[in-house]
Short mmCIF file of C-alpha atoms and ligand atoms in Angstrom, two decimals:
data_model
loop_
_atom_site.label_atom_id
_atom_site.label_comp_id
_atom_site.label_asym_id
_atom_site.label_seq_id
_atom_site.Cartn_x
_atom_site.Cartn_y
_atom_site.Cartn_z
CA MET A 28 49.48 -14.66 38.18
CA GLY A 29 51.75 -11.84 37.05
CA ARG A 30 50.15 -11.87 33.67
CA SER A 31 46.71 -11.48 35.19
CA LEU A 32 47.83 -8.61 37.14
CA VAL A 33 49.23 -6.93 34.16
CA LEU A 34 45.90 -7.45 32.30
CA LEU A 35 44.16 -6.00 35.41
CA ALA A 36 46.36 -3.04 35.42
CA LEU A 37 45.69 -2.47 31.82
CA ALA A 38 41.96 -2.88 32.22
CA SER A 39 41.83 -0.35 34.97
CA THR A 40 43.30 2.40 32.74
CA PRO A 41 40.98 2.40 29.72
CA ALA A 42 42.44 3.59 26.48
CA PRO A 43 41.15 7.11 25.49
CA ALA A 44 37.86 6.67 23.67
CA ALA A 45 38.09 6.77 19.87
CA ASP A 46 36.77 9.87 18.16
CA LEU A 47 33.23 9.61 16.94
CA LEU A 48 33.45 9.80 13.11
CA VAL A 49 30.32 11.19 11.26
CA GLY A 50 29.85 11.67 7.60
CA ALA A 51 26.78 12.98 5.81
CA ALA A 52 25.77 12.86 2.00
CA THR A 53 22.87 12.95 -0.25
CA ALA A 54 22.08 11.37 -3.64
CA ASP A 55 19.45 12.63 -6.22
CA VAL A 56 16.96 9.83 -6.66
CA THR A 57 14.29 12.02 -8.50
CA PRO A 58 12.10 9.78 -10.82
CA PRO A 59 11.82 10.50 -14.53
CA PRO A 60 8.90 12.55 -15.70
CA GLY A 61 5.83 10.42 -16.12
CA TYR A 62 6.84 8.06 -13.39
CA ARG A 63 4.04 6.83 -11.06
CA GLN A 64 3.31 9.00 -7.99
CA ALA A 65 2.52 7.68 -4.53
CA GLY A 66 0.14 8.67 -1.84
CA SER A 67 -3.26 7.69 -3.20
CA TYR A 68 -5.41 4.64 -4.09
CA GLN A 69 -5.61 5.72 -7.68
CA GLU A 70 -2.79 5.40 -10.31
CA VAL A 71 -1.61 8.93 -10.92
CA PHE A 72 1.76 10.19 -12.72
CA GLY A 73 4.22 12.95 -11.68
CA GLU A 74 4.65 15.48 -14.51
CA ARG A 75 8.14 16.66 -13.55
CA ALA A 76 9.99 17.48 -10.41
CA ALA A 77 9.18 20.67 -8.48
CA ASP A 78 12.18 19.92 -6.29
CA PRO A 79 14.59 17.05 -5.96
CA ILE A 80 13.82 13.77 -4.38
CA LEU A 81 16.76 12.85 -2.31
CA ALA A 82 18.24 9.82 -0.22
CA LYS A 83 20.15 11.16 2.53
CA ALA A 84 22.63 9.19 4.64
CA LEU A 85 24.58 9.51 7.83
CA TYR A 86 27.55 7.34 8.50
CA LEU A 87 28.72 6.88 12.09
CA ARG A 88 31.72 5.07 13.50
CA GLN A 89 33.55 5.07 16.77
CA GLY A 90 36.27 2.30 17.34
CA ASP A 91 34.38 -1.11 16.48
CA ALA A 92 30.94 0.42 16.59
CA ALA A 93 29.34 1.66 13.29
CA GLY A 94 25.98 2.46 11.82
CA VAL A 95 24.28 3.92 8.79
CA ILE A 96 21.00 5.94 8.87
CA VAL A 97 19.48 6.55 5.45
CA VAL A 98 16.17 8.52 5.09
CA CYS A 99 14.53 8.82 1.64
CA ASP A 100 12.03 11.29 0.32
CA VAL A 101 9.58 8.60 -0.62
CA CYS A 102 6.23 7.50 0.70
CA GLY A 103 7.41 3.96 1.63
CA LEU A 104 9.71 1.11 0.88
CA GLU A 105 9.41 -2.62 0.18
CA ARG A 106 10.93 -5.59 1.84
CA ASN A 107 13.06 -6.88 -1.14
CA MET A 108 14.11 -3.32 -2.08
CA VAL A 109 15.16 -2.69 1.58
CA ARG A 110 17.25 -5.90 1.57
CA SER A 111 19.05 -4.88 -1.64
CA ILE A 112 19.70 -1.33 -0.28
CA ARG A 113 20.98 -2.60 3.08
CA GLU A 114 23.19 -5.33 1.59
CA GLY A 115 24.52 -2.81 -0.92
CA ILE A 116 25.37 -0.44 1.92
CA ALA A 117 27.00 -3.08 4.09
CA LYS A 118 29.20 -4.10 1.09
CA GLU A 119 30.20 -0.56 0.28
CA THR A 120 30.79 0.75 3.73
CA GLY A 121 31.64 -2.35 5.93
CA VAL A 122 28.83 -1.60 8.34
CA PRO A 123 26.90 -4.80 9.03
CA VAL A 124 23.30 -5.16 7.71
CA PRO A 125 21.59 -5.03 11.19
CA ALA A 126 23.25 -1.61 11.85
CA VAL A 127 22.02 -0.13 8.69
CA SER A 128 18.61 1.73 8.75
CA VAL A 129 16.81 2.59 5.45
CA SER A 130 13.58 4.61 5.91
CA ALA A 131 11.00 6.71 4.14
CA THR A 132 9.70 10.11 5.13
CA HIS A 133 6.28 8.94 3.98
CA ASN A 134 6.29 11.73 1.35
CA HIS A 135 3.19 11.41 -0.73
CA GLY A 136 4.65 13.82 -3.43
CA GLY A 137 7.38 11.14 -4.14
CA PRO A 138 7.47 8.24 -6.57
CA MET A 139 5.43 4.80 -6.14
CA HIS A 140 8.21 2.43 -6.76
CA TYR A 141 7.68 0.08 -3.92
CA ASP A 142 4.12 -0.75 -3.06
CA PRO A 143 3.73 -4.54 -3.32
CA VAL A 144 -0.05 -4.34 -3.90
CA PHE A 145 -0.36 -1.55 -6.35
CA VAL A 146 2.83 -2.25 -8.33
CA ALA A 147 1.36 -5.68 -9.12
CA LEU A 148 -2.28 -4.41 -9.65
CA PHE A 149 -1.36 -1.49 -11.99
CA ALA A 150 1.08 -3.78 -14.02
CA GLU A 151 -1.77 -6.36 -14.48
CA ARG A 152 -4.26 -3.57 -15.58
CA ALA A 153 -1.73 -2.01 -17.94
CA ARG A 154 -1.17 -5.43 -19.56
CA ALA A 155 -4.92 -6.05 -19.83
CA GLU A 156 -5.40 -2.59 -21.54
CA GLY A 157 -2.26 -2.88 -23.70
CA ARG A 158 -0.70 0.11 -21.95
CA GLU A 159 2.91 0.59 -20.98
CA ASP A 160 3.51 -0.24 -17.28
CA ARG A 161 5.66 2.61 -15.98
CA HIS A 162 7.13 0.87 -13.05
CA ARG A 163 10.40 0.28 -14.71
CA LEU A 164 10.29 3.54 -16.64
CA GLY A 165 13.97 4.87 -16.79
CA ASP A 166 15.08 1.69 -14.77
CA TYR A 167 13.93 3.82 -11.77
CA PRO A 168 13.70 1.15 -9.02
CA ALA A 169 17.28 0.05 -9.61
CA LYS A 170 18.43 3.67 -9.84
CA PHE A 171 16.76 4.38 -6.52
CA VAL A 172 18.54 1.44 -4.93
CA ALA A 173 21.93 2.55 -6.42
CA GLY A 174 21.37 5.97 -5.13
CA CYS A 175 20.60 5.09 -1.56
CA VAL A 176 23.82 2.97 -1.61
CA LYS A 177 25.76 5.67 -3.17
CA ALA A 178 24.64 8.31 -0.46
CA ALA A 179 25.92 5.88 2.39
CA ALA A 180 29.25 5.34 0.47
CA ASP A 181 29.75 9.02 0.05
CA ALA A 182 28.80 9.62 3.76
CA LYS A 183 31.58 7.23 4.68
CA LYS A 184 34.10 9.08 2.38
CA ALA A 185 33.03 12.25 4.06
CA ALA A 186 33.34 10.97 7.63
CA ARG A 187 35.55 13.09 10.03
CA PRO A 188 35.86 13.47 13.74
CA ALA A 189 32.67 15.23 14.83
CA THR A 190 31.17 16.99 17.82
CA LEU A 191 27.52 16.89 18.80
CA GLU A 192 24.91 19.09 20.13
CA VAL A 193 21.62 17.76 21.05
CA ALA A 194 18.10 18.95 22.13
CA THR A 195 14.52 18.32 22.01
CA GLY A 196 12.69 21.39 20.49
CA LYS A 197 9.16 22.13 20.49
CA VAL A 198 6.85 22.80 17.47
CA PRO A 199 3.43 23.85 18.78
CA GLY A 200 0.27 23.92 16.65
CA LEU A 201 1.59 22.21 13.61
CA THR A 202 0.41 18.49 14.14
CA PHE A 203 -2.89 17.14 15.02
CA ASN A 204 -4.33 13.84 15.75
CA ARG A 205 -6.32 13.17 12.73
CA ARG A 206 -8.59 10.50 14.16
CA TYR A 207 -11.93 11.84 15.93
CA VAL A 208 -14.43 10.17 17.94
CA MET A 209 -17.78 11.13 16.33
CA LYS A 210 -21.27 11.70 17.77
CA ASP A 211 -22.51 8.27 16.35
CA GLY A 212 -19.63 6.49 18.24
CA THR A 213 -17.50 5.91 15.25
CA VAL A 214 -13.83 6.98 14.72
CA ARG A 215 -13.21 8.93 11.56
CA MET A 216 -10.04 10.12 9.91
CA ASN A 217 -9.97 13.70 8.65
CA PRO A 218 -13.71 14.29 9.19
CA GLY A 219 -13.62 17.84 7.89
CA LYS A 220 -12.90 21.24 9.43
CA LEU A 221 -15.37 22.26 12.14
CA ASN A 222 -17.50 19.20 11.54
CA PRO A 223 -20.28 19.58 14.15
CA ASP A 224 -20.32 15.82 14.78
CA ILE A 225 -16.74 15.70 16.24
CA VAL A 226 -16.76 14.90 20.00
CA ARG A 227 -13.01 14.86 20.53
CA PRO A 228 -9.64 13.64 19.02
CA ALA A 229 -9.29 9.99 19.53
CA GLY A 230 -5.54 10.06 20.36
CA PRO A 231 -2.65 12.31 21.53
CA VAL A 232 -0.14 14.50 19.54
CA ASP A 233 3.50 14.70 19.96
CA GLU A 234 4.97 18.22 19.48
CA ASP A 235 8.49 17.41 20.33
CA LEU A 236 11.32 17.83 17.89
CA PRO A 237 14.31 15.76 18.99
CA LEU A 238 17.42 16.89 17.15
CA VAL A 239 21.21 16.36 16.91
CA VAL A 240 23.62 18.77 15.08
CA PHE A 241 27.00 17.40 13.95
CA ALA A 242 29.96 19.72 13.64
CA ASP A 243 33.39 19.24 12.27
CA ALA A 244 35.59 18.74 15.34
CA LYS A 245 38.54 20.69 13.88
CA THR A 246 36.60 23.75 12.53
CA GLY A 247 33.56 23.72 14.65
CA LYS A 248 31.44 24.12 11.65
CA PRO A 249 28.12 22.29 11.67
CA PHE A 250 27.75 19.97 8.58
CA ALA A 251 24.62 17.98 9.32
CA ALA A 252 21.65 17.34 11.49
CA LEU A 253 19.07 14.62 12.20
CA CYS A 254 15.63 15.41 13.55
CA SER A 255 12.19 13.89 13.48
CA PHE A 256 8.62 15.03 14.08
CA ALA A 257 5.37 13.16 14.44
CA MET A 258 3.31 14.33 11.50
CA HIS A 259 2.40 12.86 8.30
CA THR A 260 4.47 14.02 5.31
CA THR A 261 1.35 15.18 3.48
CA THR A 262 1.41 19.00 3.27
CA TYR A 263 2.13 18.73 -0.37
CA GLY A 264 -0.45 17.77 -2.88
CA GLY A 265 0.67 18.69 -6.45
CA ARG A 266 1.27 16.52 -9.45
CA ALA A 267 4.83 17.45 -9.74
CA PHE A 268 7.31 15.35 -7.80
CA SER A 269 8.43 17.12 -4.41
CA ALA A 270 10.07 16.17 -1.16
CA ASP A 271 7.26 18.18 0.58
CA HIS A 272 8.21 19.91 3.82
CA PRO A 273 11.38 17.86 4.59
CA GLY A 274 12.83 19.41 1.43
CA HIS A 275 11.80 22.94 2.33
CA LEU A 276 13.38 22.34 5.86
CA GLN A 277 16.65 21.41 4.25
CA ALA A 278 16.52 24.95 2.47
CA GLU A 279 15.56 26.64 5.79
CA LEU A 280 18.53 24.83 7.61
CA CYS A 281 20.92 25.77 4.98
CA LYS A 282 20.12 29.57 5.61
CA THR A 283 21.23 28.82 9.18
CA PHE A 284 24.27 26.58 8.64
CA GLY A 285 25.40 27.04 5.10
CA PRO A 286 24.74 25.76 1.66
CA GLU A 287 26.45 22.40 2.17
CA PHE A 288 24.56 21.52 5.28
CA VAL A 289 22.69 18.13 5.06
CA SER A 290 19.35 18.12 7.04
CA VAL A 291 18.20 14.53 7.57
CA TYR A 292 14.48 14.55 8.58
CA ALA A 293 12.61 11.52 9.46
CA GLU A 294 8.93 11.01 10.16
CA GLY A 295 8.36 10.31 13.92
CA CYS A 296 5.42 8.14 15.16
CA ALA A 297 2.75 9.82 13.04
CA GLY A 298 0.49 7.07 11.97
CA ASP A 299 -2.60 9.05 13.35
CA ALA A 300 -1.29 12.50 13.03
CA ASN A 301 -1.18 15.08 10.31
CA GLN A 302 -1.27 18.83 9.62
CA VAL A 303 -5.01 19.32 9.49
CA ASN A 304 -6.38 21.40 12.38
CA ALA A 305 -10.05 20.47 12.37
CA ALA A 306 -10.94 22.96 15.01
CA THR A 307 -10.47 25.92 12.76
CA LYS A 308 -11.44 27.02 9.24
CA ASP A 309 -7.87 28.31 8.61
CA PRO A 310 -6.23 26.71 5.57
CA ASP A 311 -3.67 23.98 6.28
CA PRO A 312 -0.03 25.02 6.19
CA THR A 313 1.71 24.65 2.80
CA PRO A 314 4.97 22.71 2.61
CA LYS A 315 7.03 25.93 3.08
CA GLN A 316 4.99 27.16 5.98
CA ALA A 317 5.18 23.74 7.73
CA ALA A 318 9.05 23.70 7.14
CA ALA A 319 9.31 27.28 8.44
CA LYS A 320 7.49 26.20 11.75
CA LEU A 321 9.83 23.22 12.06
CA ALA A 322 12.92 25.40 11.38
CA ALA A 323 11.73 27.86 13.93
CA GLY A 324 11.35 25.02 16.62
CA PHE A 325 14.85 23.77 15.53
CA ARG A 326 16.53 27.10 15.99
CA ALA A 327 14.88 27.89 19.22
CA ALA A 328 15.84 24.63 20.86
CA LYS A 329 18.57 25.10 23.30
CA ARG A 330 21.27 22.59 22.21
CA THR A 331 23.80 21.33 24.58
CA ALA A 332 27.21 19.91 23.65
CA THR A 333 27.57 16.24 24.52
CA THR A 334 30.30 13.62 24.09
CA GLY A 335 29.89 11.17 21.12
CA SER A 336 29.47 7.57 22.37
CA LEU A 337 28.28 5.29 19.73
CA ALA A 338 26.42 1.87 20.25
CA VAL A 339 24.06 0.22 17.90
CA ARG A 340 21.63 -2.66 18.69
CA ALA A 341 19.22 -4.42 16.52
CA GLY A 342 16.29 -6.46 17.76
CA GLU A 343 13.14 -8.26 16.20
CA VAL A 344 9.51 -8.50 16.94
CA MET A 345 7.44 -11.34 15.64
CA ALA A 346 4.29 -9.61 14.61
CA PRO A 347 1.04 -11.74 14.06
CA LEU A 348 -0.73 -11.17 10.89
CA ARG A 349 -4.56 -11.11 10.53
CA ALA A 350 -6.19 -14.17 9.21
CA ASP A 351 -6.28 -14.56 5.37
CA ARG A 352 -9.56 -14.51 3.64
CA PRO A 353 -9.89 -17.48 1.25
CA ASP A 354 -12.18 -15.66 -1.19
CA GLY A 355 -10.56 -12.38 -0.51
CA VAL A 356 -8.01 -11.91 -3.22
CA ALA A 357 -10.18 -11.96 -6.37
CA ARG A 358 -12.81 -9.77 -4.75
CA SER A 359 -10.26 -7.31 -3.52
CA LYS A 360 -8.65 -6.95 -7.02
CA ASP A 361 -12.00 -6.22 -8.35
CA LEU A 362 -12.72 -3.57 -5.64
CA LEU A 363 -9.35 -1.94 -6.53
CA ILE A 364 -9.01 -2.11 -10.23
CA GLY A 365 -12.00 -4.03 -11.68
CA GLU A 366 -15.76 -3.30 -12.22
CA GLY A 367 -16.14 -3.09 -8.46
CA SER A 368 -13.80 -0.11 -8.10
CA LYS A 369 -16.48 2.12 -9.90
CA THR A 370 -18.79 1.89 -7.00
CA ALA A 371 -16.67 0.90 -4.06
CA GLY A 372 -16.62 3.13 -1.02
CA PHE A 373 -13.28 4.44 0.42
CA LEU A 374 -13.18 2.06 3.45
CA GLU A 375 -14.15 -0.83 1.25
CA GLN A 376 -11.12 -0.21 -1.04
CA VAL A 377 -8.97 0.24 2.08
CA GLU A 378 -10.01 -3.18 3.29
CA ALA A 379 -9.46 -4.75 -0.04
CA TYR A 380 -5.98 -3.30 -0.07
CA GLN A 381 -5.35 -4.66 3.32
CA VAL A 382 -6.57 -8.09 2.38
CA LEU A 383 -4.20 -8.03 -0.55
CA LEU A 384 -1.23 -6.80 1.48
CA THR A 385 -1.78 -9.37 4.31
CA HIS A 386 -1.96 -12.05 1.76
CA HIS A 387 1.36 -10.80 0.09
CA MET A 388 3.10 -10.51 3.60
CA ARG A 389 1.98 -13.89 4.63
CA ARG A 390 3.52 -15.50 1.49
CA GLU A 391 6.68 -13.58 2.11
CA THR A 392 7.31 -14.32 5.80
CA GLY A 393 4.42 -16.48 7.11
CA ASP A 394 1.85 -16.02 9.85
CA LYS A 395 4.19 -13.99 11.97
CA ARG A 396 6.24 -11.19 10.39
CA PRO A 397 9.76 -10.72 11.79
CA LEU A 398 9.93 -6.88 12.30
CA PRO A 399 13.20 -5.01 12.73
CA VAL A 400 13.86 -2.53 15.55
CA GLN A 401 17.03 -0.71 15.97
CA VAL A 402 18.65 1.61 18.57
CA PHE A 403 21.57 3.90 17.76
CA ARG A 404 23.00 5.46 20.90
CA LEU A 405 24.88 8.59 19.84
CA SER A 406 25.65 9.93 23.36
CA LYS A 407 24.85 9.11 26.84
CA ASP A 408 21.75 11.45 26.68
CA PHE A 409 20.59 10.87 22.98
CA ALA A 410 19.46 7.80 21.27
CA VAL A 411 17.69 7.12 18.03
CA VAL A 412 15.04 4.36 17.62
CA THR A 413 14.01 3.00 14.26
CA LEU A 414 10.59 1.37 13.95
CA PRO A 415 8.90 -0.25 10.81
CA HIS A 416 5.67 1.09 9.37
CA GLU A 417 3.41 3.98 10.39
CA VAL A 418 3.20 3.69 14.01
CA PHE A 419 0.55 5.61 16.16
CA THR A 420 1.69 8.71 18.22
CA ALA A 421 0.79 7.03 21.51
CA ILE A 422 3.27 4.27 20.97
CA GLY A 423 6.02 6.83 20.24
CA LEU A 424 5.11 8.74 23.40
CA GLU A 425 5.27 5.57 25.45
CA ILE A 426 8.77 4.73 24.12
CA ARG A 427 10.08 8.24 24.98
CA ARG A 428 8.39 8.15 28.44
CA ARG A 429 10.08 4.86 29.22
CA SER A 430 13.34 5.67 27.58
CA PRO A 431 16.41 5.92 29.80
CA PHE A 432 17.81 8.69 27.45
CA GLN A 433 16.99 12.43 27.98
CA HIS A 434 16.44 12.65 24.19
CA THR A 435 14.85 9.95 22.22
CA LEU A 436 14.36 10.31 18.44
CA MET A 437 11.98 8.10 16.59
CA VAL A 438 12.60 7.06 12.91
CA THR A 439 9.57 5.25 11.37
CA ILE A 440 8.75 3.47 8.18
CA ALA A 441 12.26 1.96 8.63
CA ASN A 442 13.47 -1.23 6.90
CA GLU A 443 9.83 -2.43 6.05
CA VAL A 444 6.78 -1.91 3.80
CA ASP A 445 4.35 0.95 4.40
CA CYS A 446 1.29 0.19 6.58
CA TYR A 447 -0.33 1.14 9.87
CA VAL A 448 0.41 -0.12 13.35
CA PRO A 449 -2.36 1.28 15.63
CA THR A 450 -2.42 0.91 19.36
CA ALA A 451 -4.20 -2.14 20.66
CA LYS A 452 -6.95 -0.02 21.95
CA ALA A 453 -7.81 1.53 18.50
CA PHE A 454 -8.67 -1.87 17.16
CA GLU A 455 -11.88 -1.60 19.27
CA ASP A 456 -12.91 1.55 17.24
CA ARG A 457 -15.45 1.24 14.49
CA GLY A 458 -14.93 2.75 11.08
CA SER A 459 -11.20 3.54 11.49
CA TYR A 460 -9.11 3.93 8.30
CA GLU A 461 -5.86 3.04 9.90
CA VAL A 462 -7.14 -0.17 11.61
CA THR A 463 -8.85 -1.18 8.51
CA ASN A 464 -5.54 -0.77 6.68
CA SER A 465 -3.40 -2.62 9.20
CA PRO A 466 -2.44 -6.23 8.25
CA TYR A 467 -1.71 -7.01 11.92
CA ARG A 468 -3.60 -8.33 14.78
CA PRO A 469 -3.88 -5.97 17.88
CA GLY A 470 -0.76 -5.67 20.07
CA VAL A 471 1.96 -5.21 17.57
CA GLY A 472 2.52 -1.59 18.33
CA GLU A 473 3.05 -2.48 22.03
CA LEU A 474 5.29 -5.25 21.11
CA LEU A 475 7.51 -2.76 19.11
CA ALA A 476 7.47 -0.36 22.05
CA GLU A 477 8.71 -3.16 24.49
CA GLU A 478 11.51 -4.18 22.13
CA ALA A 479 12.56 -0.43 21.57
CA VAL A 480 12.69 0.10 25.41
CA ARG A 481 14.64 -3.12 25.95
CA LEU A 482 17.16 -2.15 23.47
CA LEU A 483 17.42 1.47 24.75
CA LYS A 484 18.09 0.02 28.34
CA GLU A 485 20.77 -2.28 27.02
CA VAL A 486 22.70 0.66 25.64
CA ALA A 487 21.90 3.12 28.42
CA PRO A 488 25.03 4.18 30.36
ZN1 ZN B 526 0.10 7.39 6.11
#
């Protein structure tokens, strides 16, 4: 009896909360010159690097709670590569795999070192033509994995008591829904500027810029930030490797916070959003211009100090794949790299890609793909959600609307391969690129939103 009382007495005076420790670090994972470049259905090679391709890591710990968030300047990742990175990070940092997130900014100016369809097809074609397959050039895939792990390990070494300031900024007029309902009733991606057949955009945009700034608790000096924006990382189009606007945003924020500052930028729910404003003839923003607008939104956001309170949750959604096509594999290969590729239309090639991707994913994980969803609560008013794939903007807006947190930041293309997750409603559209690309049956986006909201509620104060 007495013993219970003592325990009760102890329980009623909670120990002071442990400090939130945060560390940030980057690793240079720039591919060698001549490595394959991402972002198109053709095989292209990067000549050199215009600016570095980085893996950026945040390490978070408070008492028993811990998490790692890594974002890479690459177009996408692949399941086995993700597993190697997450396991490597868990080993180096002691943070369990489910609390480690690895994601891509969807940068089309980065290397193609992951794509489970094209890596195999291009290797096959190179062999048939007696050419070198550049996939392993400079041992790049292994170096990429090691770089991501090193960034996380260095972030842990740099961890120190940190204070947080949070906000949701606004970046008006930079992101646009790229899918349009046309006069003939179809839905087209990027139908062209001032196209007279456009009736209206087929979906919403999200101009919010949720952000958190970490400062050294002792000196008060900010040392890192995490922010995300729902727009494709496609403002860059050159043949030299580049990190695109997230790289320029890093340079912009260093002007404000100092040269050592680490800006971790993630792509938000941008499956149907990019920088192209079809309603004007004006040129699209350059990477620098896009970064300047993001930086302006970042600086203008009124940040409020909040007390760090870390909790990490990992969940899973079982996502049903489309049916396989028994004759599909050979025909699809032909449409992408064989004779058929010479006359194939764009959507025909997109569908061929999808058939091969679906086939590959089914062989890996069966008819239902287990998809990871994570939530990192950073304070009572700020949470980070990670989602796999390129998720449509409407799904992200739905998660934010239902989130119990004042600020909810979405990180997409996390912990999984790169493909589209449209809304269930979009599957009814005719002619849609993103729906044609998606290996899933309708409803997966809504399942992801449910799981994200469930986890957010679980950690809400
Ligand atoms: Zn995309």
